[in-house]
Coordinates of C-alpha atoms in Angstrom, one line a residue:
X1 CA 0.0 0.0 0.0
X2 CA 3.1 2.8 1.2
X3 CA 4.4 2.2 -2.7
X4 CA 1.2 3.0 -4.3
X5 CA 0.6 5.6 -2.0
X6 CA 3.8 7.1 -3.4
X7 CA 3.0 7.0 -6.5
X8 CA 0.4 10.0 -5.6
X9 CA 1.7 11.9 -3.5
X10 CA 3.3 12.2 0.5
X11 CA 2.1 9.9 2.6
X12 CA 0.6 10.6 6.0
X13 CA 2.5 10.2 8.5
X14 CA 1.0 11.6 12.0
X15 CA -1.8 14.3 12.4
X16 CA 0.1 16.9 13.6
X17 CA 3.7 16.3 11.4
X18 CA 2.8 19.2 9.3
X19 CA 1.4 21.8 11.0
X20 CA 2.9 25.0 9.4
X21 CA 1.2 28.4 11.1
X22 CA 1.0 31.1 8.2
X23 CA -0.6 33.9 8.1
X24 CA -2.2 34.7 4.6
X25 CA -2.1 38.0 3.1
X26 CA -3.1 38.5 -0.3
X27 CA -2.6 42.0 -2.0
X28 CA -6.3 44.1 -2.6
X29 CA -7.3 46.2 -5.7
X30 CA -9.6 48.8 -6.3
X31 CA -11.3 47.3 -9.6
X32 CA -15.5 46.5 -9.8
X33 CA -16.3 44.0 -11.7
X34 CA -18.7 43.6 -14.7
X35 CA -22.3 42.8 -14.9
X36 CA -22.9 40.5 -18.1
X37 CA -26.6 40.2 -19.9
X38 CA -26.1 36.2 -20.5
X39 CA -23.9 33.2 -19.9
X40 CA -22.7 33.3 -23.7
X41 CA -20.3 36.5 -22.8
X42 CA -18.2 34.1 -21.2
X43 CA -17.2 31.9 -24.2
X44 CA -14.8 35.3 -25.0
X45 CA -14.2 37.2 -21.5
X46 CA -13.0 33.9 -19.8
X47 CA -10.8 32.7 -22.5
X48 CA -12.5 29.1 -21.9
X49 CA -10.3 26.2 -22.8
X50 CA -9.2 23.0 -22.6
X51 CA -7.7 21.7 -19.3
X52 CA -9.2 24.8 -17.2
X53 CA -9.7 24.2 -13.2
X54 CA -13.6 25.4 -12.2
X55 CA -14.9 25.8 -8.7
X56 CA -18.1 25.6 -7.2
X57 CA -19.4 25.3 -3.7
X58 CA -22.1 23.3 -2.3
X59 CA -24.1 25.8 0.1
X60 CA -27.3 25.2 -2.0
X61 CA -26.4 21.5 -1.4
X62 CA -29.0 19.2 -3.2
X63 CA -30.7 22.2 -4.1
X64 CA -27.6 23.8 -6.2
X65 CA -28.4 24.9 -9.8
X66 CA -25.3 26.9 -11.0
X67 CA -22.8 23.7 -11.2
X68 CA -25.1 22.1 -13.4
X69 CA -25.4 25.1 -15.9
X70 CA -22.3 26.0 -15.8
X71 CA -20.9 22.0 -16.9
X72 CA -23.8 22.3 -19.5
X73 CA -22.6 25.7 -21.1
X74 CA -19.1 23.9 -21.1
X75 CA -20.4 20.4 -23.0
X76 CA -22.2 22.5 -25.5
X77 CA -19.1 24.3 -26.4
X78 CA -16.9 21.0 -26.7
X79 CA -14.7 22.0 -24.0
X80 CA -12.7 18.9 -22.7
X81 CA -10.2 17.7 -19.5
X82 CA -11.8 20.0 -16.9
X83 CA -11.5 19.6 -13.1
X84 CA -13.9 20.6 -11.2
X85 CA -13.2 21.5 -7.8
X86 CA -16.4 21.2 -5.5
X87 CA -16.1 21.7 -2.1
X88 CA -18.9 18.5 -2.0
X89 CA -21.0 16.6 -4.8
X90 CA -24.9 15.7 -4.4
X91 CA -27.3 13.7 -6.4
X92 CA -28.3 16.8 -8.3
X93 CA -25.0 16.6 -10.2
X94 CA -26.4 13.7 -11.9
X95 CA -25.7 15.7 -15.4
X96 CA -22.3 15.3 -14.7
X97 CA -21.8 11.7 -15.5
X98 CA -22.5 12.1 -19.0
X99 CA -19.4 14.8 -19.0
X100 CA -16.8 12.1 -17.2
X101 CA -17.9 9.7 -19.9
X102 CA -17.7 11.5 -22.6
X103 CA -14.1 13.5 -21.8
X104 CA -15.5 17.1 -20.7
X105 CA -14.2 16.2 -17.3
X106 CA -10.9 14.4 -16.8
X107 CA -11.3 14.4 -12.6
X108 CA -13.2 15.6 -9.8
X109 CA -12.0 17.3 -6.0
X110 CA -14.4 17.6 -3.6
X111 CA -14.9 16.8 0.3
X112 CA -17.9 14.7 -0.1
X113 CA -19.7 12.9 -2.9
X114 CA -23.1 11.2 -2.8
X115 CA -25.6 10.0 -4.8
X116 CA -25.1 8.8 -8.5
X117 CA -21.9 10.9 -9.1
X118 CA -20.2 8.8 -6.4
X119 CA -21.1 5.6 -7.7
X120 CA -20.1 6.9 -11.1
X121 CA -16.6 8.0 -9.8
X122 CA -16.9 4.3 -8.1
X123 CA -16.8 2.7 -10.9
X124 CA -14.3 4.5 -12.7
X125 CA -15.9 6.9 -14.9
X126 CA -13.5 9.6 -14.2
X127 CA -10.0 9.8 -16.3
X128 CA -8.2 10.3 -13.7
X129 CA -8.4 9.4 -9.9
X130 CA -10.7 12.0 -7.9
X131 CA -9.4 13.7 -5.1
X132 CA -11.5 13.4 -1.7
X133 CA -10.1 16.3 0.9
X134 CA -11.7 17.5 3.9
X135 CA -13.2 20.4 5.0
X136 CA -10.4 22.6 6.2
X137 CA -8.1 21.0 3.7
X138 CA -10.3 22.5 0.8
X139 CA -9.2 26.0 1.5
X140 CA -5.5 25.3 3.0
X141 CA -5.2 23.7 -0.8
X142 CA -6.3 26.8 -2.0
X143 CA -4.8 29.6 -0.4
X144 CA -1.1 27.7 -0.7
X145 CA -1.8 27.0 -4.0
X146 CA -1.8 23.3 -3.8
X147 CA -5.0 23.4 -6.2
X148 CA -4.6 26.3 -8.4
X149 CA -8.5 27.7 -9.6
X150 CA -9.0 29.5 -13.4
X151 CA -12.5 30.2 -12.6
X152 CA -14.7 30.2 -9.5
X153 CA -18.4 30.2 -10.5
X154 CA -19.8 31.0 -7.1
X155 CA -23.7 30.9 -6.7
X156 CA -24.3 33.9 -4.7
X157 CA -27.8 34.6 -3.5
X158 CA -27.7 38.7 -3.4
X159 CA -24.8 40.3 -4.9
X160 CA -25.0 44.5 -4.6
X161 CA -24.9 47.2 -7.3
X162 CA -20.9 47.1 -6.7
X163 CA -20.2 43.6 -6.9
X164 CA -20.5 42.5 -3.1
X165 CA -22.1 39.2 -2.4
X166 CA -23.9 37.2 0.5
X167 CA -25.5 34.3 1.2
X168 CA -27.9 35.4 3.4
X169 CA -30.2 37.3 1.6
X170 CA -32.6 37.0 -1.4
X171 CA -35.0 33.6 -2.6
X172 CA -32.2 31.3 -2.8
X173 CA -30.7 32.2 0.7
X174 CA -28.5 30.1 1.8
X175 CA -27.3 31.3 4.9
X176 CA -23.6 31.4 4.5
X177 CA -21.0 31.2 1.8
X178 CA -18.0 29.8 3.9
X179 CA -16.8 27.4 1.4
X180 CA -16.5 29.6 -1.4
X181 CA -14.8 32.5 0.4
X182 CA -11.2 30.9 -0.4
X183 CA -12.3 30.7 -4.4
X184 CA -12.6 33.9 -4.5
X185 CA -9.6 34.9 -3.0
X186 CA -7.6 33.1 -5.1
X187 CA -9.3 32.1 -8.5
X188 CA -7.9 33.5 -11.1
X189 CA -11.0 35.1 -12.3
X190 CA -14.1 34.9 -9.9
X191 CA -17.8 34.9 -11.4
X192 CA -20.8 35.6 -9.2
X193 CA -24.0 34.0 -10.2
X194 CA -26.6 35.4 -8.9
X195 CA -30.7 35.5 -9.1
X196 CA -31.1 38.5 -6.9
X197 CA -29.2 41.9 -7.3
X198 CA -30.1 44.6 -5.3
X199 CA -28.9 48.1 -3.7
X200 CA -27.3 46.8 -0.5
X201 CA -27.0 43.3 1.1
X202 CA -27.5 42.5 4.6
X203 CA -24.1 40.7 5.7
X204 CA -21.1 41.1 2.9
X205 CA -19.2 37.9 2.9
X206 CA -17.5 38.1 -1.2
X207 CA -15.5 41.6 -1.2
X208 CA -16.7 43.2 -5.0
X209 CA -12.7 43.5 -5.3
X210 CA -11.9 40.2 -5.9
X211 CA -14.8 40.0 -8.3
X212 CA -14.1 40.1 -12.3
X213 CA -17.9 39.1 -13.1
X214 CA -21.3 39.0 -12.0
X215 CA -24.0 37.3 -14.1
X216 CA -27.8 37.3 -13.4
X217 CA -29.7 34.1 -14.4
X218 CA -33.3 33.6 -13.2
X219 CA -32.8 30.8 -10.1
X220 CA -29.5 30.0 -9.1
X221 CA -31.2 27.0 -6.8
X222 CA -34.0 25.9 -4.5
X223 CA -33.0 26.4 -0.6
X224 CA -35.2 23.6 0.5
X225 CA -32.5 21.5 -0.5
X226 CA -30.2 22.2 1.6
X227 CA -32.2 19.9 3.9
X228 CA -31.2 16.4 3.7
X229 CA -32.1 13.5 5.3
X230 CA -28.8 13.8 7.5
X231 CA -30.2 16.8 8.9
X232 CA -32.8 15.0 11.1
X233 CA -32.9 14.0 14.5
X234 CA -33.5 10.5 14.9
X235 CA -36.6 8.6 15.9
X236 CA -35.0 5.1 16.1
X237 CA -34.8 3.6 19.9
X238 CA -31.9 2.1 19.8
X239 CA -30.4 5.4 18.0
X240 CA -31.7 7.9 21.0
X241 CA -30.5 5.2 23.7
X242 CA -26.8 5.5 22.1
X243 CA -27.3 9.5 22.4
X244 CA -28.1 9.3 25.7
X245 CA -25.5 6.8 26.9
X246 CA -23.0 9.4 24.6
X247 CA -24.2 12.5 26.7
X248 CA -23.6 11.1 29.6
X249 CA -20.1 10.3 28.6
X250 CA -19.6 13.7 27.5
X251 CA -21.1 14.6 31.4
X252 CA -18.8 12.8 33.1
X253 CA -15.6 12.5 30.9
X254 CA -13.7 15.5 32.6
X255 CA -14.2 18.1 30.0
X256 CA -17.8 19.3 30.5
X257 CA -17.9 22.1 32.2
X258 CA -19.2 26.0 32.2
X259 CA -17.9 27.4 28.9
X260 CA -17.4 24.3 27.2
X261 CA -17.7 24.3 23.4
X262 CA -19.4 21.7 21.1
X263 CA -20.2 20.3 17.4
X264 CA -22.2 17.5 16.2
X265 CA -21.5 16.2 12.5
X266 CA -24.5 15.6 10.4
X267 CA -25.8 12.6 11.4
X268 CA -29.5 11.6 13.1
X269 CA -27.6 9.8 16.3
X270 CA -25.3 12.8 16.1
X271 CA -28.1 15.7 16.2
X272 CA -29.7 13.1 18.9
X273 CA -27.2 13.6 21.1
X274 CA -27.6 17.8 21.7
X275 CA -31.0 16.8 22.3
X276 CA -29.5 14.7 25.4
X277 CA -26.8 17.1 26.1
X278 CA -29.6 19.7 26.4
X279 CA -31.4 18.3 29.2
X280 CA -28.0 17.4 30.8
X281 CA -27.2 21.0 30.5
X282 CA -30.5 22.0 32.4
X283 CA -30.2 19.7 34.8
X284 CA -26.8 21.2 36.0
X285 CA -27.0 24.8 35.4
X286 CA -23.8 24.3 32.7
X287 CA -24.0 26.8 30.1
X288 CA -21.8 26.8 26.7
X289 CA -19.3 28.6 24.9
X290 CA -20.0 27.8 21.1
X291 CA -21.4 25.0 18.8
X292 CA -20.2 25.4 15.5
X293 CA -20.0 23.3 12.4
X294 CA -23.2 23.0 9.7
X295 CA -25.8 24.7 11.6
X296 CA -29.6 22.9 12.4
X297 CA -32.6 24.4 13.8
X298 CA -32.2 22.2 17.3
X299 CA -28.4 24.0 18.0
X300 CA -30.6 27.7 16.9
X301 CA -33.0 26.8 19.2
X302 CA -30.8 26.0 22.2
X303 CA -28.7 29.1 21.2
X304 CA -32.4 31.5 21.5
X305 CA -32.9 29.1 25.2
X306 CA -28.9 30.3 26.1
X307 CA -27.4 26.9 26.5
X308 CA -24.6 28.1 24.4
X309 CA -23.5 32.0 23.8
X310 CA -22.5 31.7 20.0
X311 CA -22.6 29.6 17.2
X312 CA -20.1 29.5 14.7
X313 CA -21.8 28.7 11.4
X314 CA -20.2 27.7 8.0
X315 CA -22.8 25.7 6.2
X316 CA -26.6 26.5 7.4
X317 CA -28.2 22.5 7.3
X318 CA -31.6 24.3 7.9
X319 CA -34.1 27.0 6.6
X320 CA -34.6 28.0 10.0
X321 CA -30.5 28.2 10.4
X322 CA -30.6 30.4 7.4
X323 CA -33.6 32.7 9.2
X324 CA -31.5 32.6 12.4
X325 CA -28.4 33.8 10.9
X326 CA -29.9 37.2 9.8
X327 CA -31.5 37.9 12.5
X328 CA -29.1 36.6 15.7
X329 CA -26.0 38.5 16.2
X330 CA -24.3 35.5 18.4
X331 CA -25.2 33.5 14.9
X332 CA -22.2 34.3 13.3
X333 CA -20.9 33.4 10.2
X334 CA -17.4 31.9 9.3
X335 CA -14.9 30.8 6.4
X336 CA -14.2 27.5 5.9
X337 CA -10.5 29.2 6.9
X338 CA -11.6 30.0 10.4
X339 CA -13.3 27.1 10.6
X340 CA -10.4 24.2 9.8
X341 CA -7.4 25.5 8.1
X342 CA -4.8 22.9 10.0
X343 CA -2.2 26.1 9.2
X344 CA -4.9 28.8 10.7
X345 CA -3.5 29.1 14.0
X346 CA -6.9 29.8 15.5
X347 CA -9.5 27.5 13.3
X348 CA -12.5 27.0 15.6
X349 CA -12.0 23.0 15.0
X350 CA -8.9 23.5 17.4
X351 CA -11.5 24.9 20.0
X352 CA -13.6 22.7 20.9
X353 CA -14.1 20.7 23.4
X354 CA -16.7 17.7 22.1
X355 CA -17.3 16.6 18.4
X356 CA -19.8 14.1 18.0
X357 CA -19.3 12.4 14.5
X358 CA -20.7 9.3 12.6
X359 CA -19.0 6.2 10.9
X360 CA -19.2 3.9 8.1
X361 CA -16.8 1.5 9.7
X362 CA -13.8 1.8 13.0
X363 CA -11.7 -0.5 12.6
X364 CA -8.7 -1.9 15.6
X365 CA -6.6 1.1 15.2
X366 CA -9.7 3.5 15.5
X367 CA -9.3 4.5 12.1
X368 CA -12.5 5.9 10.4
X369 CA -14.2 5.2 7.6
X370 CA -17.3 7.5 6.3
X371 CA -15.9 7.1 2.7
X372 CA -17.0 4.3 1.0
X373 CA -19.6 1.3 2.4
X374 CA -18.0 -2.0 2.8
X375 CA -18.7 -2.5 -1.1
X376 CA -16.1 0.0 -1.8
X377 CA -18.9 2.1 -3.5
X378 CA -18.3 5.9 -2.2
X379 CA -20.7 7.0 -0.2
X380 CA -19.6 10.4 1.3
X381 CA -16.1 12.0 2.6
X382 CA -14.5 13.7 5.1
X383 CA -16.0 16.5 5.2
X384 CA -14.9 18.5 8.4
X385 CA -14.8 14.8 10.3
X386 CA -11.2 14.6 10.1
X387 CA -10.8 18.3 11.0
X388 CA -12.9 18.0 14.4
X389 CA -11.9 15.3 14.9
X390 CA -7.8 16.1 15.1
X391 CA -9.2 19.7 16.7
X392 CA -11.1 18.8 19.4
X393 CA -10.3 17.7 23.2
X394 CA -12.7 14.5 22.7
X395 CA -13.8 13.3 19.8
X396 CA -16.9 10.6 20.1
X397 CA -17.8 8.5 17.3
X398 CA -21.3 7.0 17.9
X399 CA -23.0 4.3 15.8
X400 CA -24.9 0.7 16.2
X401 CA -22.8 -1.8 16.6
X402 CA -24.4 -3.6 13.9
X403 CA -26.1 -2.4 11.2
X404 CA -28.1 -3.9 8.6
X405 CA -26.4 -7.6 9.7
X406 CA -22.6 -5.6 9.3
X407 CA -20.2 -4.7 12.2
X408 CA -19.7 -1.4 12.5
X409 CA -15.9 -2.4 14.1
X410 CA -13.6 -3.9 11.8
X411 CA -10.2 -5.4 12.2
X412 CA -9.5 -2.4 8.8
X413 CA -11.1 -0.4 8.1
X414 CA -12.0 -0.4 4.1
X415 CA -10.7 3.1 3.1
X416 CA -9.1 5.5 5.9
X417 CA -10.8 8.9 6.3
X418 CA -10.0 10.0 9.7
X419 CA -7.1 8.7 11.2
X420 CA -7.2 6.7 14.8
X421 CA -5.0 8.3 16.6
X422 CA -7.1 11.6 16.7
X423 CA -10.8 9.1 17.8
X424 CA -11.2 9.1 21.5
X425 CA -14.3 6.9 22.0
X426 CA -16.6 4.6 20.1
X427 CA -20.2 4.9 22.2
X428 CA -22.6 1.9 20.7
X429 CA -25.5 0.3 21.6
X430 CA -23.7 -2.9 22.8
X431 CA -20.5 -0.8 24.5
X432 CA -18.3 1.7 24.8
X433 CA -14.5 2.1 23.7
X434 CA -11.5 4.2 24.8
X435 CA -8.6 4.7 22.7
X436 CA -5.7 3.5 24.6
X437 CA -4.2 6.3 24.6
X438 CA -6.7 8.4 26.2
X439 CA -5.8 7.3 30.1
X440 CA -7.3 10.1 31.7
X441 CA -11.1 9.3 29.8
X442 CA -10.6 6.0 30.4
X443 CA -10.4 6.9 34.2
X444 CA -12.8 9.0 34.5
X445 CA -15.5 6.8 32.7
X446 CA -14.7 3.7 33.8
X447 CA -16.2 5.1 37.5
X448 CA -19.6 4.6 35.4
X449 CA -20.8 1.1 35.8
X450 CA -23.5 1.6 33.6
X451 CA -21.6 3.2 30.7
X452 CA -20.1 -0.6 30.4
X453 CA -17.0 0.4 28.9
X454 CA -14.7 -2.3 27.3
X455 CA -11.5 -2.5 24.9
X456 CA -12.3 -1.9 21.1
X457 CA -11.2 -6.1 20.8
X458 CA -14.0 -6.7 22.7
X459 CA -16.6 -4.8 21.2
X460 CA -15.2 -6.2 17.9
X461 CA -15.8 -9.8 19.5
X462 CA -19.6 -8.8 20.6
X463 CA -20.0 -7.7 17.0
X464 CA -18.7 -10.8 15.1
X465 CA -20.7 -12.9 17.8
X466 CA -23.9 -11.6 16.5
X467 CA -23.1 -11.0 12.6
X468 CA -20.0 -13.9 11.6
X469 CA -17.0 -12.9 10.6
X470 CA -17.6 -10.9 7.4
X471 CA -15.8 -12.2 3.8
X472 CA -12.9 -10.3 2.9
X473 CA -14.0 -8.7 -0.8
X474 CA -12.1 -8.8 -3.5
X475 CA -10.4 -5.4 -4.1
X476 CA -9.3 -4.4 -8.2
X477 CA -5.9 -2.9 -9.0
X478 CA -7.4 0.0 -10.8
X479 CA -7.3 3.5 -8.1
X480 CA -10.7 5.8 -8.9
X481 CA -10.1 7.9 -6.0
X482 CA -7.3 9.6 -3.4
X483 CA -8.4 10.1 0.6
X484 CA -6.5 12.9 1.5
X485 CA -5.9 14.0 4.9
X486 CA -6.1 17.9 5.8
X487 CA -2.8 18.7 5.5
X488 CA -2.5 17.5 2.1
X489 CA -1.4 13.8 2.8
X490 CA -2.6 11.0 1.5
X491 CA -4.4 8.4 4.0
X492 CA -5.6 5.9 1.8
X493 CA -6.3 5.4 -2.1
X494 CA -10.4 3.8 -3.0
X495 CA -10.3 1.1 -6.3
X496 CA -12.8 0.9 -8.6
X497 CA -15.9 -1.6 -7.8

């Protein structure tokens, strides 16, 4: 595996080997950009070629329009060997496929894939090996020029009479732009797309300076998708029993306290658990920091109650998040920068105290993966679960042990996405584990008969009791995609199914 790795690029080698503070400064000018009538201006202004990089963000997530009509534009002019750089793909990229097959796209880079673009990219449909980053490795990528941009097309809800832009204003409101905020910085020429241009916007987030263009089209996407079915609390039994056993570790593991700050990853067990924490939280009189992360209503609502003082928000999961965020001064936007840059000194990932996060599979070594299923098919990313989880004081994976007749613990895990060293504890249904390494949680917990906390081999043991040991699947020699880590090193490569 180290040789292949190789082949690609540096291989990882410890969470914290690279960790290089900078502070990025990047030279302003004074130029406004242009306002064009239709998309066919840009065959000539943009010097559109082969080859060219395009980025696009995912705010409007599987409600986005402007990826889609901006690939289309490309097809029809036979433009071939693009890459587009997402900062996630969603099922409404569908159109897409047709482009990987047909040579208008040579690769993909993203931070999550679903839906049929994943399975294409699965199955090898790209001509080159996609790159799957995380959340704060997007940006660092960017701003170090790791993944040089030609053009970010940047769906922007309101953009003002001077080129400004925002997310949180206008029919396709979105909330927040935080993942596009790096684009267009550094793009070499930066497009707004926008269905809603007015006098002034409510919370400036794209400076009109780094603008060249702004084009207005008639929807740039529908904001009730932003909602997904990961947004939702869950209403399984067994999946509120393993949020409550995981509050109460977070209650007694040594770290909760007045001040203390929080995230949940997407996730119904995951959003369960503030549910838990909330009561916990009444109960003792303990009263927040910040939650921070993709923003649902249930972490708006306990911010209105005062359970926490702030939330940090770079990707609104919710209408109501995107209502909140207007009209809540503690609801404060952020940059995908400030929010996981391993390089940004103060990234809020580094502040926390708790991040609650999901899994696909944990495997001996606590490695993650919410990659691919145990088919190998992709089936997400990263995202910012490698980020929090390297960031934050205790990171708590929690899942059913068994799912759908499959382990969730694995002796390896099929593709790495977070590494083990930075996953504290595994809280299932059927038992709790401690990373080794972690003596002080394992002390404090352990005091909790009822949290029945045993080693990782054991859970693994309670798991094969119930399901078998599963058949090892054949794996091809043919690489579709790279799992990078956040600093730009590669954890794992995923072979075509």
């Amino acid at each position: 595996m180290s040789k292949e790795i190789k082949e690609y690029g540096k291989e990882f080698t410890g969470a914290f080997k690279n960790v290089k503070y900078k502070d990025y400064k990047f030279k302003k000018n004074n130029k406004k950009p242009v306002f064009l009538e239709s998309i066919s201006q840009f065959k000539n202004l943009l010097n559109l070629k082969d080859g060219m990089t395009f980025s696009f963000h995912h705010h409007l997530r599987n409600g986005d329009y402007v990826l889609n009509m901006i690939m289309e534009y490309i097809h029809s002019l036979k433009i071939k060997d693009i890459t587009i750089a997402s900062s996630s793909f969603f099922p409404c990229h569908e159109t897409i496929i047709k482009m990987m097959e047909d040579g208008t796209v040579k690769t993909l880079h993203g931070d999550y894939f679903s839906g049929p673009v994943a399975e294409a990219v699965s199955k090898g449909k790209c001509k080159q090996p996609v790159v799957i980053t995380t959340h704060g490795g997007r940006p660092r990528e960017i701003m170090e020029n790791e993944l040089p941009i030609d053009i970010a097309f940047i769906a922007t809800p309101s953009v003002d009479k001077d080129g400004n832009g925002t997310g949180s204003q206008g029919p396709s409101n979105c909330g927040v732009l935080g993942y596009a905020i790096a684009d267009s910085i550094m793009a070499k020429k930066v497009v707004l797309i926008t269905d809603n241009i007015v006098s002034e916007i409510n919370q400036k987030e794209i400076e009109f300076y780094n603008v060249d263009y702004v084009l207005k089209v008639d929807k740039i996407g529908d904001p009730k998708g932003i909602v997904s079915g990961t947004t939702q609390i869950t209403k399984d039994p067994v999946g509120i029993k393993i949020a409550q056993k995981c509050a109460k570790v977070i209650e007694n593991s040594g770290y909760y306290k007045e001040g203390f700050n929080f995230q949940t990853g997407a996730g119904g067990v995951s959003l369960a658990v503030a549910k838990e924490l909330k009561e916990i939280m009444k109960r003792t009189g303990v009263k927040g920091g910040f939650a921070s992360g993709g923003i649902t209503d249930y972490l708006v609502e306990m911010l209105e109650e005062g359970y926490f003082k702030k939330l940090y928000d770079v990707q609104c999961f919710t209408v109501g998040a995107t209502e909140s965020i207007v009209k809540n001064k503690n609801h404060i936007k952020m940059t995908a920068n400030e929010y996981a840059n391993i390089n940004n000194k103060n990234n809020i990932a580094n502040k926390l105290d708790f991040v609650i996060l999901g899994a696909s599979e944990v495997d001996l070594n606590f490695n993650v993966n919410v990659t691919t299923g145990s088919d190998g098919v992709i089936i997400g990313g990263s995202g910012g679960h490698a980020d929090t989880a390297a960031g934050a004081k205790v990171s708590i994976i929690v899942s059913k042990l068994v799912n759908s007749r499959r382990s969730v613990i694995v002796d390896r895990v099929r593709t790495i996405s977070t590494p083990g060293e930075t996953i504290d504890i595994i809280v299932t249904d059927r038992g709790i584990a401690i990373n080794p390494k972690r003596t002080d949680l394992i002390e404090n917990l352990s005091k909790i008969k009822s949290l029945d906390i045993v080693n990782i081999e054991e859970l693994y043991r309670r798991a094969i009791n119930l399901t078998g040991k599963p058949k090892k699947r054949k794996i091809s020699d043919e690489v579709v995609a790279i799992s990078k880590y956040r600093d730009g090193t590669i954890l794992d490569l995923i072979y075509k199914v």
